[in-house]
Coordinates of C-alpha atoms in Angstrom, one line a residue:
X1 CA 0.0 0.0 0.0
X2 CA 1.3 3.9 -0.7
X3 CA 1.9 5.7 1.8
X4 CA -0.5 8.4 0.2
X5 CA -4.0 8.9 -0.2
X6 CA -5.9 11.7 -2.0
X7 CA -8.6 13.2 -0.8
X8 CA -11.3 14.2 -3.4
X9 CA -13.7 16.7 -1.7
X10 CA -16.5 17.7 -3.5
X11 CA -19.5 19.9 -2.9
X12 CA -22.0 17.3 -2.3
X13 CA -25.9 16.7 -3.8
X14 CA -28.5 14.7 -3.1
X15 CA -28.8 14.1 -7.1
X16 CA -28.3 10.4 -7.5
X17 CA -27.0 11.1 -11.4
X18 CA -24.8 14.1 -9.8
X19 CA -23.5 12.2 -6.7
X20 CA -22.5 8.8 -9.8
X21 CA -20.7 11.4 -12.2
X22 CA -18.6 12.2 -9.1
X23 CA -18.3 8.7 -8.1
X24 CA -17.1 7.7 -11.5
X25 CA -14.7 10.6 -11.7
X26 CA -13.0 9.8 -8.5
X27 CA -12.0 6.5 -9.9
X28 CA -10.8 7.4 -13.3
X29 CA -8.8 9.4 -10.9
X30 CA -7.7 6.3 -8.9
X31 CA -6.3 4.9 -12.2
X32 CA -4.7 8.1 -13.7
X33 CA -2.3 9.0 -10.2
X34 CA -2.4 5.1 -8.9
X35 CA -3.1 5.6 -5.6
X36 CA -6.2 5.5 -3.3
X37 CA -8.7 8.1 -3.6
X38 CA -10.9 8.7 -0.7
X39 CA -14.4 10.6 -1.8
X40 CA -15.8 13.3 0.8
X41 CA -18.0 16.0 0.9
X42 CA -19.2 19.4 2.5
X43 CA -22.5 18.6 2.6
X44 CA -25.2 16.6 1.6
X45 CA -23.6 13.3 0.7
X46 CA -21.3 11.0 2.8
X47 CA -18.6 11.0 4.1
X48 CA -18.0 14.3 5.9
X49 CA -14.2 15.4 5.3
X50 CA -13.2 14.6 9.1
X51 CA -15.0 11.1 8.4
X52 CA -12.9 10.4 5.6
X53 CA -9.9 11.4 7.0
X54 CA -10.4 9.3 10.2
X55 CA -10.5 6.3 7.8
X56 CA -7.9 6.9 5.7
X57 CA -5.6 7.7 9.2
X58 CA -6.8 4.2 10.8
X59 CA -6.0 1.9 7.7
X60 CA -2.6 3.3 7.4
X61 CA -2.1 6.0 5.5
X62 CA 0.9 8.3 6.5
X63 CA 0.2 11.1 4.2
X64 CA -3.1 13.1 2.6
X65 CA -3.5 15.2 -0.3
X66 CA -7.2 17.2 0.5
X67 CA -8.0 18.9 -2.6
X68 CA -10.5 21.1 -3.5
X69 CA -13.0 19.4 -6.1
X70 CA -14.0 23.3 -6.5
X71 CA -13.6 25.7 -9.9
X72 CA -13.1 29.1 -8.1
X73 CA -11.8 29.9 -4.4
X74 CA -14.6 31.0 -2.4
X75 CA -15.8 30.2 1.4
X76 CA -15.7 26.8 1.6
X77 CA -11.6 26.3 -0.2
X78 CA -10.9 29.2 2.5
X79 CA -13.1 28.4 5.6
X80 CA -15.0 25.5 5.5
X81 CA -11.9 22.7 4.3
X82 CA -9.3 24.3 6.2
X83 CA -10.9 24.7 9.3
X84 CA -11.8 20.5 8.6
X85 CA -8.3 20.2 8.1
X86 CA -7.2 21.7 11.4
X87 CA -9.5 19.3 13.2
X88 CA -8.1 16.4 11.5
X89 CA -4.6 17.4 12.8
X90 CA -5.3 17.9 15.9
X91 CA -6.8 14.1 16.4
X92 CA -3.4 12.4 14.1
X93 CA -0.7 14.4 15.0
X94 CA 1.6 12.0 13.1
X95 CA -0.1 12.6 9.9
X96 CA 1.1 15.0 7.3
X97 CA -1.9 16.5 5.6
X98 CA -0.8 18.9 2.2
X99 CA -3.7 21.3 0.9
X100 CA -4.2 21.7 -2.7
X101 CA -5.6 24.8 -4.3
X102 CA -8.9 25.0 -6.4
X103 CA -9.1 23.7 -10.2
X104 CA -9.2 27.0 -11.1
X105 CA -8.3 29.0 -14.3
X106 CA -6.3 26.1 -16.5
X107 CA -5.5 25.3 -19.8
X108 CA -7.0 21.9 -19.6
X109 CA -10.1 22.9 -18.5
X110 CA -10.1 25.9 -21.2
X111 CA -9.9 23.0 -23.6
X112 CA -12.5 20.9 -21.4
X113 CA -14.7 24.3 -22.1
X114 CA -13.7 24.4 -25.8
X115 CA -14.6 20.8 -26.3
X116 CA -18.2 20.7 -24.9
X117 CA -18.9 24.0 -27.2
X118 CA -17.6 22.0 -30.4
X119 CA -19.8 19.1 -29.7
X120 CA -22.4 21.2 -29.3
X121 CA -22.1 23.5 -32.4
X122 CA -21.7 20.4 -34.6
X123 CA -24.7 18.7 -33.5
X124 CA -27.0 22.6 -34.3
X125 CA -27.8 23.4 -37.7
X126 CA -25.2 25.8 -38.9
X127 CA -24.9 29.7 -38.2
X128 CA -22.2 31.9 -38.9
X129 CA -19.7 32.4 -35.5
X130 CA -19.7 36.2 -36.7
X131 CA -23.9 36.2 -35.7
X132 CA -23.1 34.0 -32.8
X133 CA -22.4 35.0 -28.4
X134 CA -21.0 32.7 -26.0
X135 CA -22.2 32.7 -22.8
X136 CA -20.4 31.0 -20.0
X137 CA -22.4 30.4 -16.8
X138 CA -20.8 30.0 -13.3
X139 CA -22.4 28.6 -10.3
X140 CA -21.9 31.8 -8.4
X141 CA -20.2 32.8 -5.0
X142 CA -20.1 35.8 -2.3
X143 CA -16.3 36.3 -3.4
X144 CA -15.2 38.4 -5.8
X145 CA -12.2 36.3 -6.9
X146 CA -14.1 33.1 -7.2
X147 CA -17.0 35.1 -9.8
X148 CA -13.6 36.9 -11.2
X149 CA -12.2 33.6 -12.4
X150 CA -15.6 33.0 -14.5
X151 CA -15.0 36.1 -16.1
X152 CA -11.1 35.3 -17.0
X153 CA -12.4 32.0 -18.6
X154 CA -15.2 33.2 -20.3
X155 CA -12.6 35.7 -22.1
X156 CA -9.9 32.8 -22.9
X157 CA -12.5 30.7 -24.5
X158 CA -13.5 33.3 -26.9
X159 CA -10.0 34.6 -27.2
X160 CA -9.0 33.3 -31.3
X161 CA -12.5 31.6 -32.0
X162 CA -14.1 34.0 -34.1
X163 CA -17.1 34.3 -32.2
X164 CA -18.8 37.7 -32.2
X165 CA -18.6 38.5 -28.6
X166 CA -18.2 36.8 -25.2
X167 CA -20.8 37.3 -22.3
X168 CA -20.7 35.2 -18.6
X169 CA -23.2 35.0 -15.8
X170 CA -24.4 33.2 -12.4
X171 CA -26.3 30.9 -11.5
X172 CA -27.5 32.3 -8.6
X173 CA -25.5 34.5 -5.7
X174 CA -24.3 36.9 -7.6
X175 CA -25.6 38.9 -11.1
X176 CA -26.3 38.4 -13.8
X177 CA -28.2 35.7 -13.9
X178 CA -28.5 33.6 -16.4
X179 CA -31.9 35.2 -17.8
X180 CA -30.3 38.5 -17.9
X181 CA -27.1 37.2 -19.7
X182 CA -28.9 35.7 -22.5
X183 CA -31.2 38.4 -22.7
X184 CA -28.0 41.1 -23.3
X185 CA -26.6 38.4 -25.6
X186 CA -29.4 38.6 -27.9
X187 CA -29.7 42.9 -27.4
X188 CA -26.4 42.5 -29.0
X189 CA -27.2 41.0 -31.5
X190 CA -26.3 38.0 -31.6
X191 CA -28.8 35.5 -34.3
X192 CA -27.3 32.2 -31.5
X193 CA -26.7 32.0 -27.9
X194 CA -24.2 29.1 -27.2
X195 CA -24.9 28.9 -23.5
X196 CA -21.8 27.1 -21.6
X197 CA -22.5 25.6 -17.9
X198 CA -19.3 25.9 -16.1
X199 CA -20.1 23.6 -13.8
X200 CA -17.8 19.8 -12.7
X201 CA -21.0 17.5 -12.5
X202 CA -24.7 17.4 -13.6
X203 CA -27.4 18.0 -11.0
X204 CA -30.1 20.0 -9.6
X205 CA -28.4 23.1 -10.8
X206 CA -27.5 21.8 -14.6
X207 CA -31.3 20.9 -14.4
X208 CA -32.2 24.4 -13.4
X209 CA -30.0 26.2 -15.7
X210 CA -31.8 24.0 -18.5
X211 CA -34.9 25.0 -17.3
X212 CA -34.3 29.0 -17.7
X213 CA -32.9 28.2 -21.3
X214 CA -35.6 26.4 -22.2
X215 CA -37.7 29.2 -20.7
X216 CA -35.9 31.8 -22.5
X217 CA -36.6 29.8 -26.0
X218 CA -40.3 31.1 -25.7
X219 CA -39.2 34.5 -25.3
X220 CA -37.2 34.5 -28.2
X221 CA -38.6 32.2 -30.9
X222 CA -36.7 33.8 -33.9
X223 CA -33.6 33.0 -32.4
X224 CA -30.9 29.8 -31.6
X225 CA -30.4 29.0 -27.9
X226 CA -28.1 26.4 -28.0
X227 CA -26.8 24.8 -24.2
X228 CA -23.7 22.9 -24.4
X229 CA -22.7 19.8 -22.2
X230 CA -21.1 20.0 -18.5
X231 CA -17.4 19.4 -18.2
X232 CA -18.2 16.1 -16.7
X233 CA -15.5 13.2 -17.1
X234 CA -13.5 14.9 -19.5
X235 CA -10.1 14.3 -19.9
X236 CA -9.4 18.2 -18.8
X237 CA -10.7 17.5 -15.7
X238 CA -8.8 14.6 -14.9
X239 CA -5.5 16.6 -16.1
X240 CA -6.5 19.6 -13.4
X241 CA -7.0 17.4 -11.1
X242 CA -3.8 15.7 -11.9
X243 CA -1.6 18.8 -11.8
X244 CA -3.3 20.6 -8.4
X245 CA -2.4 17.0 -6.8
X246 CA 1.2 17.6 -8.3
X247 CA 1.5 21.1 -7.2
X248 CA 0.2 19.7 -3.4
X249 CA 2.9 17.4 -2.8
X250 CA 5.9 19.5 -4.4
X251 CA 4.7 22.5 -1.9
X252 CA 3.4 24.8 -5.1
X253 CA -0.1 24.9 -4.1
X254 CA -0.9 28.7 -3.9
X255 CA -4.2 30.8 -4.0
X256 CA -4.5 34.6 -5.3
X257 CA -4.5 36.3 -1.9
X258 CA -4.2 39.2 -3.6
X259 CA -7.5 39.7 -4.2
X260 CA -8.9 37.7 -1.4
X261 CA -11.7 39.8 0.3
X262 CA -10.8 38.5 3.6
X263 CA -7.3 40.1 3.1
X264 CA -8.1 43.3 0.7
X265 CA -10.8 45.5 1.2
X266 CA -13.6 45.3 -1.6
X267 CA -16.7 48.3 -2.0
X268 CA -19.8 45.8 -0.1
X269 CA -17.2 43.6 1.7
X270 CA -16.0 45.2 3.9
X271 CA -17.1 43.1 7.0
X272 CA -15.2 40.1 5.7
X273 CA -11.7 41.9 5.9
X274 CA -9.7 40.3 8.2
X275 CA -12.1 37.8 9.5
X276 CA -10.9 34.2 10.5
X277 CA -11.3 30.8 9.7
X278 CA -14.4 29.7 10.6
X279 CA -17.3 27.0 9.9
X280 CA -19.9 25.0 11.4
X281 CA -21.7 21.6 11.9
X282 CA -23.2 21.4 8.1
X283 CA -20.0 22.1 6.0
X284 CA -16.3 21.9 7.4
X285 CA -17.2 20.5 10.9
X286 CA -20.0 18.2 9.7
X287 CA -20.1 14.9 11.5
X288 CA -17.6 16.4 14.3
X289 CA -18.3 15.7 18.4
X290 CA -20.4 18.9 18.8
X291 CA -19.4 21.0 21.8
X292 CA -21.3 19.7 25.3
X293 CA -24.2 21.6 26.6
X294 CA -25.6 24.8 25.7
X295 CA -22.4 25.2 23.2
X296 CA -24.1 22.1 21.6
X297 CA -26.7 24.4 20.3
X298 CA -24.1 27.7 19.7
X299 CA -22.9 28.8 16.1
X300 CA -19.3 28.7 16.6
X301 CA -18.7 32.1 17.0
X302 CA -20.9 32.2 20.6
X303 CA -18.7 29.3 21.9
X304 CA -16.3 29.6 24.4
X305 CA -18.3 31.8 27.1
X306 CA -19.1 34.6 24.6
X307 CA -22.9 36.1 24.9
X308 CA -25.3 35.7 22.3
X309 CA -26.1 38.7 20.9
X310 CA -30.4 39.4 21.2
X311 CA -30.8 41.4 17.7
X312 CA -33.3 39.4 16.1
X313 CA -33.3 38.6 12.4
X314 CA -35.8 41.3 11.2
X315 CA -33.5 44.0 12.6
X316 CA -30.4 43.0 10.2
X317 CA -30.1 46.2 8.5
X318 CA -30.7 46.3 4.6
X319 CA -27.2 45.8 2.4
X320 CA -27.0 47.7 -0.7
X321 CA -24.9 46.7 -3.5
X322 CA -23.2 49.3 -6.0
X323 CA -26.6 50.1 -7.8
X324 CA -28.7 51.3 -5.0
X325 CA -30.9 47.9 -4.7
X326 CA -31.0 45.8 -1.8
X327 CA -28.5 42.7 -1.8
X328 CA -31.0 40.2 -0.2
X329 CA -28.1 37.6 -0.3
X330 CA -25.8 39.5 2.1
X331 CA -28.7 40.9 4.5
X332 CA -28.2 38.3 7.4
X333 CA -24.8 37.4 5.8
X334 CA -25.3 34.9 3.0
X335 CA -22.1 32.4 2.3
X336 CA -20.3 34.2 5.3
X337 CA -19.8 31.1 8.2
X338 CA -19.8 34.3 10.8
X339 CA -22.9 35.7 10.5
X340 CA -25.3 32.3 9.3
X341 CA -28.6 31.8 9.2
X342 CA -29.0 29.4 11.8
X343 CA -26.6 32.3 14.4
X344 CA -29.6 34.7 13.5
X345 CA -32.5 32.3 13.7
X346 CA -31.2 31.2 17.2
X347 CA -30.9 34.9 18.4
X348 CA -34.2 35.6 18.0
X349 CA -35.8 36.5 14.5
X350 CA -39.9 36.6 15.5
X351 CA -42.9 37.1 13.2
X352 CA -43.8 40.1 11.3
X353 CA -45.1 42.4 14.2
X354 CA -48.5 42.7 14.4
X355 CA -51.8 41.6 12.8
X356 CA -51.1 38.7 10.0
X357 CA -49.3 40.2 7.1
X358 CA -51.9 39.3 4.2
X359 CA -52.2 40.0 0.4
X360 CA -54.4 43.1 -0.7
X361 CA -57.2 42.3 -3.2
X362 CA -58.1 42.7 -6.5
X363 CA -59.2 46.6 -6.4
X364 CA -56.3 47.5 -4.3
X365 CA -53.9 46.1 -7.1
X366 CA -55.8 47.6 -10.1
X367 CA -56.3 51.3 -8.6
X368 CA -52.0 51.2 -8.6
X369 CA -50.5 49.1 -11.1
X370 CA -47.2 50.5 -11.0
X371 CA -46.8 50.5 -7.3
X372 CA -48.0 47.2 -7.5
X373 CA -45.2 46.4 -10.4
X374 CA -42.4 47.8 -8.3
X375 CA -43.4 45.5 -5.4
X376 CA -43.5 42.4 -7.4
X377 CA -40.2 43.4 -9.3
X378 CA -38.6 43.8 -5.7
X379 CA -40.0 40.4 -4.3
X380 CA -39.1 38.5 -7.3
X381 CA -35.5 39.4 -7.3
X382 CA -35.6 39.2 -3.4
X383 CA -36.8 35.9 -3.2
X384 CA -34.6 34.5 -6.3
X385 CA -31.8 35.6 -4.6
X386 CA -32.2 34.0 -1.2
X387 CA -33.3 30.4 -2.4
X388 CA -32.7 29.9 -5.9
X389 CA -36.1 28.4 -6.6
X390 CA -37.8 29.9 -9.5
X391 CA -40.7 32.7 -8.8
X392 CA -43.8 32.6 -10.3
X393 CA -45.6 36.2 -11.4
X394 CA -49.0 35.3 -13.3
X395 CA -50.8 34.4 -10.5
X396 CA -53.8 36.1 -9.2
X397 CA -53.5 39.7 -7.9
X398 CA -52.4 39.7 -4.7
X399 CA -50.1 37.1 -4.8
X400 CA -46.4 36.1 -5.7
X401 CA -45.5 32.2 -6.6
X402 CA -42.2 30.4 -5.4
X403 CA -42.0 27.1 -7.0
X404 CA -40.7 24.3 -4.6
X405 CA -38.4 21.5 -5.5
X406 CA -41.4 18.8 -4.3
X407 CA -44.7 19.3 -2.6
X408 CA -43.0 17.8 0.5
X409 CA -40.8 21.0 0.6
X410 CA -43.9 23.2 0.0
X411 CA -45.9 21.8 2.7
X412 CA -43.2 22.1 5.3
X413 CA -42.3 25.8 4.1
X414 CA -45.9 26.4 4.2
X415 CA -46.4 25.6 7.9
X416 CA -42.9 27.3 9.1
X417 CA -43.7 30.4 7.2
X418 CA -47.1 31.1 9.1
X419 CA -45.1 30.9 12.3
X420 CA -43.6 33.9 11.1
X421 CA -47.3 35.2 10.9
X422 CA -47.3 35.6 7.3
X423 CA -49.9 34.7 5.6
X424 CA -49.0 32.2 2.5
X425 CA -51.1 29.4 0.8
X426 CA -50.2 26.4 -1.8
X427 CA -51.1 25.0 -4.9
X428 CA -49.4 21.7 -5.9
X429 CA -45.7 22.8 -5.7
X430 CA -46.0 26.9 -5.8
X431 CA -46.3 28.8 -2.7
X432 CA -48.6 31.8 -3.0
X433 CA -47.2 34.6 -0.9
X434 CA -48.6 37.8 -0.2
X435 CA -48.3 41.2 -2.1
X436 CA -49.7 45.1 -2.5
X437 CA -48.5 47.9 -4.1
X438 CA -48.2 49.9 -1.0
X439 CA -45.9 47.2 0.8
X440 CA -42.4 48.7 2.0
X441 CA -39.3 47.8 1.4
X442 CA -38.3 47.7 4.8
X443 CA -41.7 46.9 6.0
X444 CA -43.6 44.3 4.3
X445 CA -41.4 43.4 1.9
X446 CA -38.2 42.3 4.1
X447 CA -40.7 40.7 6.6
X448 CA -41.8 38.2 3.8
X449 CA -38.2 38.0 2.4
X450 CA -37.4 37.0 6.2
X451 CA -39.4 34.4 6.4
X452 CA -38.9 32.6 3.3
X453 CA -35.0 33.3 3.6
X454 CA -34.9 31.6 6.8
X455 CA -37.3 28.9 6.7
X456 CA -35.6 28.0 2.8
X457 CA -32.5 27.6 4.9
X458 CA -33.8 25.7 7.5
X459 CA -35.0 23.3 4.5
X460 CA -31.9 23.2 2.6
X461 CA -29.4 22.7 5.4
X462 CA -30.9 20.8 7.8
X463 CA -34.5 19.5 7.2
X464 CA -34.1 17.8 3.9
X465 CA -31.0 15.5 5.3

C-alpha cells in the first residue's frame, strides 16, 4: 500500500445522477495518479471530510492530499476545508496532511470548455460564429475572486474563436443571472446564444440552468439558444485534477490572496476583511463531536463563554450593492460562516409584528398598477436571490409564486412560514405569498423576504437531510 492517499472533496448533492458522475470521476482518478482516492464532501452526501480522514488515518495511510473538487476559491476552499483540516490534525498528530488549491483557471479545462462548445455547435444546424455569443455560466459565490475567475475563462474561450462577442453570468449568488445574460446576448445582437455551464457534475443546478434556457426559448422564438454539455469526465478535468495533486505534494499549491476579500478590502465587503477561519456543523465541521451543553446548540462564533447577541433577524439592516438595490443575499450574511442563518435564527428573528401580514385584493392592485409592479419586481429578485427556486408572477393579484423543489418542501415551508405570521397558501408545488402595491421595502417586503429566507434555509441545510 502507498503511503499516500488523495482526498477528493467535493460539494455534495442529493442528485443520485450528480453524486455517480462524481463517483465515476473519482476513480478514473484512482487509475490516472495510482493511488487510493478517498471521496468526501461538505455537505449533503457521505462522508464528511473529518469522516474520511479518520479512515484513511486508521488503515494506514501516513500522508493526505485534500483537494479542493471546487472551480473558483470562495468560502468553503478558505473556511469550510481548512478549518476540517485543522480538526483532522489535531486528532493524528503524526499525519502529514498537504492542501491543494482550487481547479481553477487552467488550460486543460479551457480546452475541457472548448470541447463541450464543439460538440455542441456540430450537433446545431449551422450559423455563422460572426452572428453567434458565448455565454459562459458559473455557479456563483459571495467572493469576488471566485466570480472573477468566471470572467477570465469566459474571455480565454472566446480569445482566437471568431465568435462575435463573449458574455458570462451566475447561476445564482451573484448577477447576472442567467436570464439577464442571454437576454443582453441577444440585445447584441447576436442571431445564436451558445450557452456554456461551467459547472464539474450534472445535478439540480444543470437541471435548473436548462430549465431558464428552455424558458428563455419562448421568449425569443426567432432566435438559436443552443446549451452545451457539463465538463463532466472529460479528460481536462482529470489533467487539473492531476496537476493541483502535483502542485500539493511539491509544496506549489498557492491561492491569489491578492484579491482575497478576507485580506483586501472590496466596495460591499468590507465586513469580511480580516475575519478568520471559521465554519460549522453542516459544512467543514459536519459529522464532528459537537461542543457539550448549551455550546451544543451555539454557532461557533458564541462558543467559548461569549454572549449571544439578542438582535433578532428582522433588525439586520438592509445591504445595498453598487446600484442602489438591496443585496438580499448579504442581509443576514449569505455564504459568510460568521454571520449564518441558523446564528440569526437562534438569536431571535420573530414574526412580522403585528396583525397577519396578508395579500391586498383585487381593487387595491388595479387602482395602482405601477406601485404594485415595483413590489412584485422587488420580491421577485428578493426571493430568487435568497433560495434559488424559481418565482412565479402570473398568478392572481395579490399574490407572488415560489416554485418548490417537491410538494414535500412546500408543505413544510408552508407551515414554518405562518409561524412567522405571514400569511401564505399552496397550490401543488407553488407557494402563494402575499403582495400590494403599498408594501415597503423595509416593512412588508423584508418581513416576507425573512421568512422565506430563513425557513428555505432551514429546509436546505438541515431538514431535507
Amino acid at each position: 500500500m502507498t503511503a499516500t492517499a488523495l482526498l477528493l472533496i467535493g460539494h455534495g448533492t442529493d442528485d443520485a445522477a450528480g453524486l455517480e458522475e462524481y463517483h465515476q470521476l473519482a476513480a478514473l482518478v484512482q487509475q490516472r495518479l495510482d493511488l487510493f482516492v478517498q471521496p468526501c464532501f461538505l455537505e449533503l452526501a457521505d462522508p464528511p471530510i473529518g469522516q474520511a480522514i479518520d479512515a484513511c488515518a486508521r488503515v494506514g495511510y501516513q500522508r493526505i492530499v485534500a483537494l479542493p473538487l471546487l472551480l473558483g476559491a470562495a468560502g468553503h476552499q478558505k473556511n469550510d476545508i481548512p478549518v476540517a483540516l485543522r480538526e483532522a490534525r489535531a486528532r493524528w498528530p503524526e499525519l502529514t496532511i498537504y492542501y491543494g488549491a482550487p481547479l481553477g483557471v487552467q488550460y486543460s479545462l479551457l480546452k475541457a470548455l472548448g470541447d463541450r462548445l464543439a460538440e455542441a455547435e456540430a450537433a446545431a444546424p449551422p450559423a455563422p460564429r460572426a452572428e453567434t455569443a458565448l455565454a459562459l455560466i458559473g455557479r456563483g459565490s459571495s467572493d469576488p475572486d471566485s466570480n472573477a475567475d468566471v470572467a477570465r475563462m469566459a474571455r480565454l474561450l472566446w480569445e482566437g474563436r471568431g465568435y462575435a462577442r463573449v458574455l458570462y453570468g451566475f447561476y445564482s449568488i451573484t448577477t447576472p443571472r442567467v436570464p439577464e445574460t442571454i437576454d443582453a446576448c441577444i440585445a447584441l445582437g447576436a442571431r445564436r446564444v451558445m450557452i456554456i455551464p461551467y459547472l464539474i457534475f450534472t445535478g439540480r443546478i444543470l437541471q435548473r440552468i436548462e430549465q431558464q434556457v428552455i424558458a428563455a426559448r419562448e421568449r425569443y422564438l426567432d432566435h438559436d439558444l443552443v446549451l452545451t454539455g457539463h465538463l463532466g469526465l472529460h479528460e481536462g478535468v482529470i489533467a487539473a485534477i492531476e496537476q493541483r495533486f502535483h502542485e500539493a505534494v511539491q509544496g506549489q499549491a498557492a491561492v491569489n490572496c491578492d484579491v482575497c476579500k478576507y485580506r483586501r478590502l472590496f466596495p460591499g465587503f468590507t465586513a469580511d476583511f480580516g475575519r478568520p477561519q471559521t465554519s460549522d456543523h453542516d459544512h467543514g465541521l459536519r459529522g464532528e463531536t459537537p461542543a457539550r451543553g448549551i455550546e451544543a446548540i451555539l454557532p461557533p462564533r458564541y462558543q467559548g463563554g461569549r454572549p449571544v447577541s439578542a438582535a433578532p433577524m428582522t433588525a439586520a439592516p438592509l445591504v445595498f450593492d453598487e446600484q442602489g438595490q438591496v443585496a438580499w443575499d448579504r442581509v443576514w450574511g449569505g455564504d459568510d460562516p460568521n454571520n449564518p442563518f441558523c446564528e440569526l435564527a437562534l438569536a431571535g428573528g420573530p414574526p412580522h409584528r403585528g396583525t397577519l401580514l396578508e395579500p391586498v385584493d383585487p381593487a387595491t392592485v388595479r387602482a395602482d398598477p405601477a406601485g404594485y409592479a415595483r413590489v412584485i419586481a422587488e420580491l421577485s429578485r428578493a426571493l430568487a436571490m435568497v433560495t434559488d427556486l424559481p418565482v412565479k408572477t402570473d398568478v392572481a393579484p395579490g399574490w407572488i409564486g415560489l416554485v418548490c423543489e417537491s410538494e414535500e418542501m412546500a408543505i413544510w415551508l408552508l407551515r414554518a412560514i405562518i409561524v412567522e405570521n405571514v400569511s401564505v397558501r399552496r397550490e401543488d408545488r407553488v407557494l402563494l405569498l402575499p403582495t400590494g402595491p403599498q408594501f415597503r421595502l423595509e416593512a412588508e417586503i423584508k418581513n416576507i423576504v425573512t421568512a422565506v429566507a430563513k425557513t428555505y434555509h432551514y429546509w436546505k441545510e438541515h431538514i431535507r437531510q
